Amino acid sequence: MTEPLRTGATIGILGGGQLGRMLSVAASRLGLRCHIYEPSDNPPAGQVADAVTTAPYEDAEALGRFARSVDVVTYEFENVPTAALDTIEEIVPIRPGREALRISQDRLTEKTFLRDLGLQVAPFADIADTGALAQALALIGTPSILKTRRFGYDGKGQARLQDAQDAATAYAQMQDQPALLEGFVDFSFEVSVIAARSSAGEVACFDPGENVHKDGILRTTTVPARLNAAQRTDAVLIAARILNALDYTGVLGVELFVTPAGLVVNEIAPRVHNSGHWTQNGCVVDQFEQHIRAIAGWPLGDGSRYCDVTMENLIGDDMDRVAALSAEKNTAVHLYGKVETKPGRKMGHVNRITG
Amino acid sequence: MTEPLRTGATIGILGGGQLGRMLSVAASRLGLRCHIYEPSDNPPAGQVADAVTTAPYEDAEALGRFARSVDVVTYEFENVPTAALDTIEEIVPIRPGREALRISQDRLTEKTFLRDLGLQVAPFADIADTGALAQALALIGTPSILKTRRFGYDGKGQARLQDAQDAATAYAQMQDQPALLEGFVDFSFEVSVIAARSSAGEVACFDPGENVHKDGILRTTTVPARLNAAQRTDAVLIAARILNALDYTGVLGVELFVTPAGLVVNEIAPRVHNSGHWTQNGCVVDQFEQHIRAIAGWPLGDGSRYCDVTMENLIGDDMDRVAALSAEKNTAVHLYGKVETKPGRKMGHVNRITG
């Protein structure tokens, strides 16, 4: 893929949730079609896509048909099974590339990669068994967090250790999956940088946003974040170093802890990110279009921030507030088309222009 | 329909062009699905809709199935055949309502309606035959324009008369269709007001935009328009008077000639309008979402303009400029997914933030 994709070309998206939905809408602005691949029925992204394949990631035949019907494949989540990626990649390019997926699918690999880049990360140790946990606790101490190496999101697969006596309970929660112990970082707050790299290697970052989590789930992102000029520069340089090291094409989310000793990388996500939703109402080109531009071989768009925004996630029963929110001034409502409301389920978000 | 439509509800859209496409995207932001009804294959709107019916407007059975599958019907063009509307309206509400369609489908009815509201319009006369044309020319004089009463758009179905000797040639161009003679209005420039009225009767107008046409097709719309405060107020009052007189629900485009003697209404369109595309990058809630909000029973959104924008249509070969445009600062590219480029065909538009 050396030429930019033109009107009529099709982007394949693995995963049909809200990120896929908003990617599909962004692709349509550029004249491009989307084909969604998703195991579950009636995916939110399918409501605004040109085609949908409903099949499991183990169905090589369906994956092959899907791959042959599109010009490039991207994904809305990093835990796509490796075999599915192998099948697809024989037929059509995957953007962002496999290396970014390999690294971000495993917290240990990710932490090691970041540390080897010279970036600050929390102290960490591989936990293969209870013996390793005891040894790691002696080094890293408490408070600390035990996390499964794979398949964690929104605080799932994590156990907090307040002291060494919590070790057995925490380890049991890992259910014999490979795990990682992370030391506690005493941070003031968390920011994230939504960074993009084009296929030609240009890099552009959206302004860092300040995140507030509750119960392990992102609640709000506010721009501008409370960063000074030096911190702002550091944040962008860190993101750019990661993008270049991965020879990355697309949008990447980087979560950073702000500490007196500088910025500590919490985690990276090789995709559009919940903390970048504010860009839909704060920039001419938002994170979704920026990702589509990158993977479609277009130049990056203008992601300069032109106003102050607070993004608030609508989770579960927050949907009861939609009637009131829809009448608020300076407020954009974004809903995901999910009919069933469940506690902890991301149903939509609002972007409030605050200045 | 007294309750606002919620996530999972479906909006039916008659017409699958770019306006339907951008309406469908706006509906998705509010969690709503769209079902497109369009006679021709592969409509641009179908690429971002939940369902598409491909059938002619004469197919009562297909219309019935379509109407039963949706919660409300709207349209992207005003020339929907009356019989099709009758079939649909027996099953599901049509928004905006039939009166607005009846009036805007016929230039004579429209001009009469506007004049009877006390608004300034160009002098006009019903032209049923060549005798009527001779009489009307004696009254209205030249330069003037002969227009078919129905089915005209983008300058089609129009003939200009520089003097009375042009009468026979101009009349022949009407091909025996009922026509209307319009006197020439000596105007400085044209503006349009994109106005919205909710089902509860609230009215909101986007800031008037200044239009430049070429060969009968809109080329650019610029906000702010060169209007003084009094003209700006007049423009909004005119639009509101029309909306209220029609007991209108949805977005309406009003084209106004700016003259030393005040604002003269050129024409109205009971739908989202090309001259309102700038709102996509100039407002928190754009004309497409405003229309969906109104017909879905939601409150109107915040359509305040927060920056200066020039919208430029990409017509025919303008598509060759997309590569260059996509690299411009402060520029949002919007393409319609039309693979075949034809002279005069609207392929997309760009919104340039100018301040």
XYZ file of C-alpha atoms in Angstrom:
710
model
C 0.000 0.000 0.000
C 2.028 2.953 -1.251
C -0.802 5.098 -2.673
C -3.384 6.648 -0.330
C -6.729 4.850 -0.320
C -9.338 6.647 -2.394
C -13.130 6.878 -2.416
C -14.528 3.387 -2.856
C -11.743 1.600 -0.956
C -12.691 -0.415 2.129
C -11.147 -0.580 5.584
C -11.598 -3.761 7.602
C -12.067 -3.261 11.351
C -11.628 -6.086 13.849
C -14.119 -5.442 16.647
C -17.536 -3.832 16.415
C -17.800 -1.782 19.632
C -17.976 1.968 20.043
C -14.390 2.527 18.886
C -15.088 0.640 15.659
C -18.310 2.616 15.303
C -16.585 5.978 15.577
C -13.748 4.808 13.282
C -16.337 3.846 10.669
C -17.971 7.268 10.862
C -14.574 8.951 10.489
C -13.739 6.769 7.477
C -17.004 7.804 5.835
C -15.957 11.458 6.040
C -12.968 10.566 3.869
C -15.151 8.705 1.351
C -14.019 5.272 2.580
C -16.158 2.245 3.405
C -15.784 -0.023 6.432
C -16.304 -3.750 6.897
C -16.677 -4.806 10.556
C -15.568 -8.241 11.806
C -17.125 -9.098 15.144
C -18.066 -12.383 16.854
C -21.172 -11.084 18.653
C -24.500 -10.180 17.042
C -25.612 -6.632 16.262
C -22.367 -4.815 17.012
C -22.693 -1.032 17.525
C -20.250 -0.425 14.651
C -22.401 -2.456 12.279
C -25.087 0.244 12.376
C -22.802 2.632 10.484
C -20.696 0.274 8.384
C -20.946 -0.827 4.772
C -20.626 -4.530 5.675
C -20.519 -6.723 8.774
C -19.142 -10.235 9.211
C -20.459 -12.050 12.277
C -18.032 -14.901 12.992
C -15.579 -16.006 15.690
C -11.873 -15.167 15.468
C -11.216 -18.893 15.074
C -13.109 -19.069 11.752
C -10.243 -18.976 9.241
C -12.586 -19.135 6.266
C -14.629 -16.125 7.411
C -11.398 -14.265 8.218
C -10.097 -15.028 4.717
C -13.282 -13.754 3.039
C -13.175 -10.651 5.220
C -9.516 -9.983 4.415
C -10.060 -10.394 0.678
C -12.951 -7.883 0.737
C -10.888 -5.018 2.195
C -7.807 -2.921 1.353
C -6.301 -2.679 4.838
C -7.209 -4.074 8.264
C -7.162 -2.257 11.577
C -8.581 -3.120 15.019
C -10.358 -1.478 17.913
C -8.838 -3.675 20.641
C -5.404 -5.176 21.173
C -6.358 -8.706 22.195
C -7.012 -10.085 18.734
C -5.865 -13.745 18.683
C -2.504 -14.203 16.968
C -3.724 -16.952 14.630
C -6.474 -14.666 13.303
C -3.878 -11.987 12.599
C -1.680 -14.523 10.790
C -4.565 -15.524 8.518
C -5.394 -11.911 7.704
C -1.830 -10.776 7.179
C -1.243 -13.346 4.442
C -3.874 -11.488 2.417
C -3.874 -7.818 3.354
C -1.765 -5.408 5.484
C -2.618 -4.884 9.165
C -2.163 -1.334 10.500
C -0.882 -0.623 13.120
C 1.581 -3.482 12.577
C 2.031 -6.750 14.436
C 4.913 -5.594 16.623
C 2.722 -3.032 18.411
C 0.111 -5.710 19.022
C 2.646 -8.259 20.261
C 4.027 -5.791 22.764
C 0.764 -4.396 24.062
C -0.918 -7.786 24.393
C 1.417 -8.672 27.282
C 2.012 -6.315 30.188
C 5.435 -7.818 30.898
C 6.598 -7.415 27.306
C 5.171 -3.891 27.251
C 6.860 -2.795 30.471
C 10.168 -4.315 29.330
C 9.906 -2.583 25.934
C 9.214 0.795 27.553
C 12.038 0.431 30.092
C 14.458 -0.593 27.345
C 13.505 2.585 25.448
C 14.847 4.516 28.422
C 11.413 5.568 29.643
C 10.367 5.601 33.304
C 7.932 2.853 34.290
C 6.747 1.515 37.651
C 9.023 -1.146 39.157
C 7.756 -4.524 37.932
C 8.488 -8.241 38.152
C 7.354 -11.355 36.316
C 5.200 -13.547 38.578
C 5.163 -17.157 37.408
C 4.257 -18.660 40.776
C 3.743 -17.845 44.462
C 7.495 -18.160 45.074
C 8.182 -15.443 42.508
C 5.519 -13.285 44.145
C 7.178 -13.585 47.564
C 10.569 -12.645 46.076
C 9.099 -9.731 44.098
C 7.270 -8.394 47.151
C 10.548 -8.348 49.052
C 12.014 -6.143 46.314
C 9.079 -3.999 45.241
C 7.179 -3.855 48.517
C 3.632 -2.662 49.132
C 1.329 -1.053 48.196
C 1.587 -2.770 44.818
C -0.668 -4.289 42.200
C -0.757 -7.795 40.835
C -2.018 -7.919 37.251
C -2.544 -10.692 34.732
C -0.068 -10.322 31.903
C -2.810 -10.575 29.283
C -6.471 -9.631 28.624
C -6.916 -6.985 31.302
C -8.971 -3.852 30.683
C -11.009 -1.367 32.740
C -9.413 -2.640 35.971
C -10.242 -6.309 35.294
C -7.603 -8.967 36.161
C -6.031 -6.781 38.850
C -5.579 -7.219 42.617
C -4.200 -4.601 44.978
C -1.778 -5.588 47.763
C -1.806 -3.287 50.779
C 0.758 -5.468 52.571
C 2.588 -8.756 52.076
C -0.186 -10.700 53.842
C -2.489 -10.012 50.838
C -0.225 -12.129 48.605
C -2.159 -15.397 48.721
C -5.583 -13.784 48.107
C -4.235 -11.643 45.297
C -2.464 -14.551 43.640
C -5.656 -16.631 43.771
C -7.440 -13.902 41.815
C -4.999 -14.408 38.943
C -6.498 -17.896 38.475
C -3.105 -19.380 37.507
C -2.616 -16.976 34.613
C 0.857 -15.500 34.113
C 1.037 -12.304 36.111
C 3.119 -9.239 36.846
C 3.677 -7.348 40.079
C 3.798 -3.586 39.693
C 5.107 -1.216 42.323
C 2.997 1.713 43.383
C 3.775 5.036 41.693
C 3.046 8.041 43.869
C 1.605 10.276 41.184
C -0.221 13.593 41.270
C -2.553 12.726 38.406
C -2.683 10.841 35.132
C -2.574 12.304 31.643
C -2.759 10.657 28.298
C -1.275 11.589 24.986
C -3.087 10.507 21.850
C -0.328 10.293 19.284
C -0.410 9.549 15.576
C 2.161 8.480 13.030
C 1.507 8.383 9.287
C 2.780 5.706 6.928
C 5.350 8.290 5.753
C 6.642 8.626 9.317
C 5.208 12.042 10.257
C 4.237 12.257 13.917
C 1.524 14.459 15.466
C 0.183 14.467 19.006
C -3.086 15.798 20.344
C -2.814 18.010 23.393
C -2.430 15.831 26.553
C -5.661 15.243 28.483
C -6.004 14.801 32.232
C -7.814 11.630 33.258
C -9.952 10.787 36.271
C -10.773 7.124 36.890
C -13.325 5.595 39.237
C -13.543 1.873 40.022
C -10.868 1.262 37.392
C -12.908 2.908 34.615
C -12.144 6.251 32.976
C -14.750 8.826 34.034
C -13.482 12.133 32.645
C -10.718 13.553 30.470
C -10.068 17.290 30.583
C -8.044 19.446 28.210
C -5.892 21.312 28.834
C -4.242 19.117 31.475
C -2.467 20.821 34.392
C 1.003 20.451 32.850
C 3.766 23.002 32.571
C 5.556 23.583 29.282
C 8.392 21.169 30.109
C 6.006 18.380 31.071
C 4.002 18.973 27.918
C 7.139 18.663 25.801
C 8.214 15.522 27.667
C 4.830 13.913 27.127
C 5.002 14.480 23.390
C 8.633 13.298 23.158
C 7.798 10.091 25.042
C 4.909 9.338 22.694
C 7.034 10.065 19.628
C 9.836 7.796 20.890
C 7.362 4.923 21.293
C 5.811 5.487 17.854
C 9.162 5.589 16.107
C 10.527 2.556 17.967
C 7.514 0.560 16.773
C 7.689 1.972 13.203
C 4.054 2.596 13.972
C 1.227 3.568 11.607
C -1.967 4.839 13.224
C -3.081 6.330 16.525
C -1.612 5.190 19.850
C -2.798 6.069 23.336
C -0.106 6.616 25.993
C -1.116 6.901 29.661
C 1.371 8.807 31.790
C 1.617 9.309 35.538
C 2.669 12.836 36.469
C 5.162 12.637 39.365
C 7.651 15.048 40.962
C 10.396 12.914 39.330
C 8.923 13.275 35.858
C 6.475 11.375 33.679
C 6.101 7.632 34.245
C 4.535 5.561 31.462
C 1.583 3.590 32.806
C 0.484 1.788 29.662
C 0.091 2.082 25.922
C -2.814 1.096 23.688
C -2.185 0.569 19.954
C -5.482 2.102 18.913
C -7.826 5.018 19.412
C -8.422 5.544 23.105
C -11.311 6.563 25.356
C -9.236 9.459 26.690
C -9.088 10.876 23.137
C -12.838 11.240 22.634
C -12.629 14.961 23.490
C -10.937 15.496 20.106
C -14.329 15.029 18.388
C -15.354 18.465 19.606
C -11.973 20.106 20.176
C -10.151 19.671 16.871
C -10.754 19.971 13.140
C -9.506 16.382 12.752
C -10.304 14.009 15.642
C -8.448 10.902 16.822
C -10.705 8.603 14.762
C -10.072 10.430 11.495
C -6.372 10.743 12.355
C -6.189 6.942 12.735
C -8.036 6.353 9.461
C -5.824 8.895 7.673
C -2.685 7.127 8.924
C -3.735 3.578 8.051
C -5.159 4.728 4.685
C -1.837 6.312 3.685
C -3.159 9.877 3.880
C -1.168 12.721 5.442
C -2.074 13.393 9.076
C -4.739 16.059 9.578
C -4.724 19.192 11.695
C -5.256 18.072 15.291
C -4.621 21.433 16.960
C -6.905 21.974 19.924
C -9.143 25.045 19.467
C -11.129 24.959 22.694
C -11.177 23.592 26.235
C -13.165 20.390 26.639
C -14.166 17.979 29.378
C -15.188 14.533 28.165
C -17.362 12.553 30.549
C -18.148 8.885 29.991
C -21.769 7.778 30.276
C -21.614 4.456 32.085
C -24.566 2.193 32.881
C -27.377 4.195 34.473
C -25.791 7.470 33.357
C -28.071 6.918 30.346
C -30.928 8.181 32.525
C -29.246 11.596 32.348
C -29.306 11.817 28.546
C -32.553 13.817 28.375
C -31.075 16.479 30.664
C -27.638 16.403 28.996
C -29.131 16.811 25.528
C -30.587 20.180 26.555
C -27.306 21.553 27.999
C -25.506 24.413 26.274
C -22.012 23.778 24.856
C -22.515 20.041 25.170
C -22.195 17.369 22.506
C -23.824 14.012 23.239
C -22.328 10.876 21.698
C -24.212 7.598 22.164
C -23.080 4.170 21.010
C -26.372 2.577 19.940
C -26.263 -0.034 22.742
C -29.832 -0.873 23.679
C -29.043 -2.871 26.816
C -27.758 -0.842 29.765
C -25.515 -2.760 32.229
C -23.582 -1.517 35.262
C -20.054 -0.599 34.157
C -20.969 -0.679 30.442
C -19.780 2.292 28.405
C -22.966 3.591 26.761
C -21.778 6.937 25.422
C -19.964 10.111 26.365
C -20.500 13.854 26.394
C -18.011 16.533 25.411
C -18.537 19.819 27.224
C -16.886 22.883 25.727
C -15.626 24.808 28.741
C -13.750 27.676 27.121
C -44.520 10.512 18.855
C -44.544 12.394 22.144
C -41.463 10.820 23.767
C -37.985 11.464 22.318
C -36.580 8.536 20.333
C -34.060 6.541 22.327
C -31.078 4.331 21.497
C -32.270 1.486 19.318
C -34.980 3.475 17.517
C -34.718 3.814 13.733
C -35.123 6.819 11.455
C -36.215 6.237 7.872
C -34.608 8.515 5.288
C -36.034 8.948 1.782
C -33.078 9.467 -0.533
C -29.579 8.031 -0.239
C -27.316 10.859 -1.416
C -24.787 12.852 0.564
C -27.418 14.613 2.661
C -28.868 11.258 3.721
C -25.337 10.034 4.384
C -24.495 12.908 6.704
C -27.908 12.659 8.402
C -27.227 8.988 9.085
C -23.858 9.775 10.662
C -25.475 12.462 12.834
C -28.184 10.031 13.941
C -25.524 7.518 14.968
C -24.020 10.096 17.336
C -27.356 10.137 19.149
C -27.505 6.329 19.321
C -30.129 6.086 16.565
C -30.180 3.800 13.532
C -31.078 4.790 9.987
C -32.854 2.929 7.210
C -32.299 4.436 3.749
C -34.910 4.208 0.980
C -33.416 4.886 -2.441
C -34.302 3.758 -5.960
C -30.733 3.608 -7.302
C -28.090 1.037 -6.400
C -25.261 1.622 -3.912
C -26.404 4.949 -2.496
C -23.722 6.940 -0.632
C -25.896 6.950 2.498
C -26.123 3.154 2.465
C -22.433 2.909 3.381
C -23.174 4.317 6.847
C -26.720 3.133 7.475
C -28.134 0.204 9.409
C -30.397 -0.861 6.535
C -31.039 0.041 2.902
C -34.116 -0.579 0.753
C -33.458 -0.365 -2.977
C -36.840 0.157 -4.649
C -38.670 2.784 -6.712
C -40.989 5.322 -5.077
C -43.868 3.650 -6.917
C -43.401 0.335 -5.049
C -46.122 0.568 -2.393
C -45.202 -2.782 -0.874
C -41.555 -1.831 -0.381
C -42.631 1.556 0.989
C -44.945 -0.198 3.448
C -42.210 -2.549 4.671
C -39.840 0.391 5.002
C -42.381 2.466 6.936
C -43.175 -0.401 9.314
C -39.451 -0.871 10.108
C -38.873 2.705 11.310
C -40.109 5.084 14.006
C -40.212 8.283 11.952
C -39.521 9.163 8.307
C -37.617 12.152 6.981
C -36.220 12.973 3.540
C -33.149 14.503 1.936
C -34.950 16.046 -1.052
C -38.301 17.718 -1.495
C -39.492 16.037 -4.685
C -40.703 12.805 -3.126
C -43.823 11.677 -5.063
C -47.053 12.444 -3.210
C -48.410 8.891 -3.493
C -45.291 7.519 -1.766
C -45.770 9.985 1.066
C -49.422 8.968 1.391
C -48.453 5.307 1.727
C -45.830 6.065 4.361
C -47.939 8.501 6.361
C -50.629 5.890 6.949
C -48.034 3.931 8.936
C -45.541 6.331 10.502
C -45.122 10.103 10.949
C -43.232 12.119 8.323
C -41.069 14.985 9.639
C -40.917 17.732 8.463
C -44.634 17.507 7.728
C -46.533 17.329 4.439
C -47.427 21.018 4.282
C -43.771 22.046 3.967
C -43.310 19.509 1.178
C -46.453 20.545 -0.658
C -45.357 24.174 -0.628
C -41.731 23.684 -1.574
C -42.473 21.191 -4.358
C -44.046 23.968 -6.434
C -42.325 27.303 -6.986
C -45.635 29.083 -7.561
C -47.157 27.765 -4.330
C -43.935 28.599 -2.482
C -43.724 32.174 -3.767
C -47.422 32.727 -3.003
C -47.016 31.321 0.518
C -44.017 33.570 1.220
C -45.709 36.674 -0.161
C -48.851 35.948 1.876
C -46.678 35.757 4.995
C -45.734 39.383 4.314
C -42.196 38.554 3.170
C -40.470 40.195 0.222
C -40.098 37.974 -2.829
C -39.195 38.676 -6.464
C -42.174 39.701 -8.625
C -43.603 36.516 -10.141
C -46.382 35.258 -12.387
C -47.909 31.901 -13.232
C -47.080 30.915 -16.844
C -49.544 28.395 -18.181
C -48.976 29.188 -21.857
C -47.173 31.593 -24.235
C -50.007 34.088 -23.902
C -49.498 34.234 -20.136
C -45.784 34.708 -20.716
C -46.379 37.701 -23.005
C -48.690 39.282 -20.410
C -46.300 38.597 -17.551
C -43.357 40.042 -19.469
C -45.320 43.248 -20.018
C -45.740 43.526 -16.232
C -42.466 42.115 -14.865
C -40.162 43.085 -17.720
C -36.617 41.872 -18.355
C -34.126 40.686 -17.273
C -36.223 37.921 -15.776
C -36.103 34.157 -15.348
C -38.536 31.523 -16.543
C -38.548 28.453 -14.271
C -40.471 25.210 -14.257
C -42.805 25.134 -11.263
C -41.547 21.707 -10.191
C -38.389 19.556 -10.086
C -35.778 22.265 -10.551
C -32.458 22.157 -8.691
C -28.892 23.384 -9.210
C -30.050 25.746 -11.972
C -31.871 23.045 -13.949
C -35.241 23.881 -15.530
C -34.430 27.597 -15.802
C -34.106 29.984 -18.725
C -32.967 33.583 -18.527
C -34.687 36.298 -20.561
C -32.520 39.300 -21.405
C -35.343 40.886 -23.410
C -38.853 40.067 -24.588
C -37.530 38.529 -27.811
C -36.111 35.612 -25.759
C -39.651 34.548 -24.807
C -40.186 31.823 -27.401
C -36.777 30.179 -26.868
C -37.165 30.283 -23.102
C -40.693 28.917 -23.220
C -39.548 26.019 -25.442
C -37.022 25.064 -22.740
C -39.873 24.507 -20.295
C -41.006 21.584 -22.489
C -44.702 22.318 -21.832
C -44.293 22.000 -18.055
C -46.136 24.533 -15.861
C -43.798 27.453 -15.316
C -43.309 30.685 -13.441
C -41.758 33.983 -14.530
C -39.638 35.664 -11.889
C -38.514 39.271 -12.043
C -34.841 40.055 -11.563
C -33.798 41.100 -8.058
C -30.857 43.499 -7.997
C -29.059 42.032 -4.994
C -25.632 42.608 -3.482
C -25.134 38.982 -2.491
C -27.024 35.941 -1.257
C -27.089 34.562 2.261
C -28.800 31.555 3.678
C -30.167 30.869 7.101
C -30.263 27.283 8.295
C -33.110 27.282 10.768
C -34.428 24.555 13.036
C -37.662 24.034 14.926
C -38.173 21.272 17.477
C -41.364 19.269 17.908
C -41.989 21.369 21.034
C -41.869 24.555 18.922
C -38.465 25.938 19.969
C -36.668 27.720 17.137
C -32.908 28.106 16.654
C -30.992 29.471 13.680
C -27.402 28.958 12.678
C -25.484 32.101 11.852
C -26.309 33.211 8.260
C -23.763 32.145 5.652
C -22.823 34.048 2.497
C -23.155 32.013 -0.692
C -21.299 32.154 -4.004
C -22.775 30.237 -6.929
C -21.217 29.373 -10.280
C -23.138 27.896 -13.215
C -26.181 27.589 -10.957
C -24.330 25.436 -8.396
C -23.273 26.537 -4.913
C -19.472 26.873 -4.765
C -18.741 28.409 -1.368
C -20.497 29.463 1.818
C -18.667 31.771 4.208
C -19.464 32.592 7.836
C -19.762 35.213 9.074
C -21.676 36.793 6.167
C -21.257 40.517 5.523
C -24.463 41.497 7.315
C -25.041 44.281 9.811
C -26.869 43.611 13.078
C -30.257 44.680 11.704
C -29.933 42.439 8.648
C -28.869 39.549 10.847
C -31.937 39.998 13.031
C -34.198 40.272 9.968
C -32.763 37.067 8.519
C -33.516 35.148 11.689
C -37.008 36.637 12.061
C -37.868 35.709 8.464
C -36.750 32.123 9.002
C -38.681 31.866 12.269
C -41.840 33.252 10.654
C -41.655 30.589 7.942
C -41.007 27.764 10.443
C -43.897 28.785 12.665
C -46.314 29.301 9.757
C -45.590 25.737 8.628
C -45.744 24.310 12.192
C -42.430 22.873 11.071
C -40.323 20.153 12.715
C -36.752 19.831 11.480
C -34.158 21.928 9.668
C -35.133 24.327 6.875
C -32.820 26.211 4.521
C -33.845 29.766 3.570
C -31.993 31.563 0.765
C -32.156 35.349 0.992
C -31.073 38.073 -1.409
C -29.472 41.030 0.346
C -30.733 44.245 -1.279
C -30.739 47.933 -0.307
C -34.488 47.558 0.268
C -34.044 44.666 2.699
C -33.922 40.902 2.492
C -35.788 39.182 -0.332
C -36.595 35.481 0.058
C -35.260 33.536 -2.924
C -36.322 30.026 -1.985
C -36.786 27.606 0.885
C -35.769 23.957 1.172
C -37.503 21.777 3.780
C -34.342 19.855 4.667
C -30.677 20.184 5.507
C -28.979 22.355 2.929
C -25.630 22.487 1.158
C -25.070 26.021 2.475
C -25.213 24.600 6.037
C -22.298 22.176 5.665
C -19.964 24.661 7.391
C -21.760 23.861 10.669
C -19.937 20.502 10.784
C -16.760 22.321 11.737
C -18.126 25.528 13.197
C -20.607 24.395 15.850
C -20.925 21.860 18.654
C -24.144 20.612 17.035
C -24.275 20.755 13.223
C -27.285 21.073 10.906
C -27.508 17.307 10.437
C -27.688 16.562 14.152
C -30.057 19.515 14.653
C -32.407 17.986 12.065
C -32.209 14.539 13.669
C -32.771 16.034 17.130
C -35.885 17.850 15.908
C -37.505 14.923 14.099
C -36.586 12.543 16.947
C -38.348 14.720 19.516
C -35.116 15.805 21.236
C -34.475 19.377 22.336
C -32.479 21.409 19.822
C -28.713 21.412 20.412
C -26.269 24.267 20.779
C -25.654 25.604 17.281
C -23.647 28.698 18.277
C -20.853 29.413 15.840
C -17.416 29.277 17.505
C -15.152 30.007 14.544
C -15.066 31.504 11.050
C -15.441 28.956 8.265
C -15.475 28.852 4.490
C -17.140 25.791 2.998
C -16.099 24.941 -0.554
C -17.906 22.312 -2.605
C -15.798 19.736 -4.436
C -17.486 19.300 -7.786
C -16.469 16.866 -10.522
C -12.727 17.137 -11.185
C -12.180 19.010 -7.920
C -11.574 15.478 -6.617
C -8.098 15.712 -8.175
C -7.322 18.311 -5.506
C -8.097 16.024 -2.551
C -4.493 14.931 -2.009
C -3.383 18.562 -1.692
C -6.424 19.583 0.377
C -5.931 16.726 2.822
C -2.527 18.134 3.778
C -3.788 21.706 4.386
C -3.823 23.166 7.885
C -7.192 24.085 9.450
C -9.031 22.152 6.761
C -11.566 19.373 7.172
C -12.214 17.189 4.133
C -15.652 15.603 3.719
C -16.126 13.126 0.864
C -19.357 11.417 -0.095
C -18.141 7.958 -1.132
C -19.098 8.469 -4.799
C -16.697 6.457 -6.933
C -17.729 7.891 -10.298
C -16.710 11.496 -10.914
C -18.944 13.432 -13.338
C -18.854 17.115 -14.341
C -21.216 19.041 -12.066
C -21.531 16.149 -9.583
C -21.106 17.089 -5.930
C -18.337 14.756 -4.703
C -17.521 16.299 -1.331
C -16.702 19.563 0.378
C -14.015 21.098 2.539
C -14.484 23.334 5.558
C -11.624 25.760 6.114
C -11.349 27.343 9.540
C -10.356 30.918 8.814
C -10.408 32.472 12.247
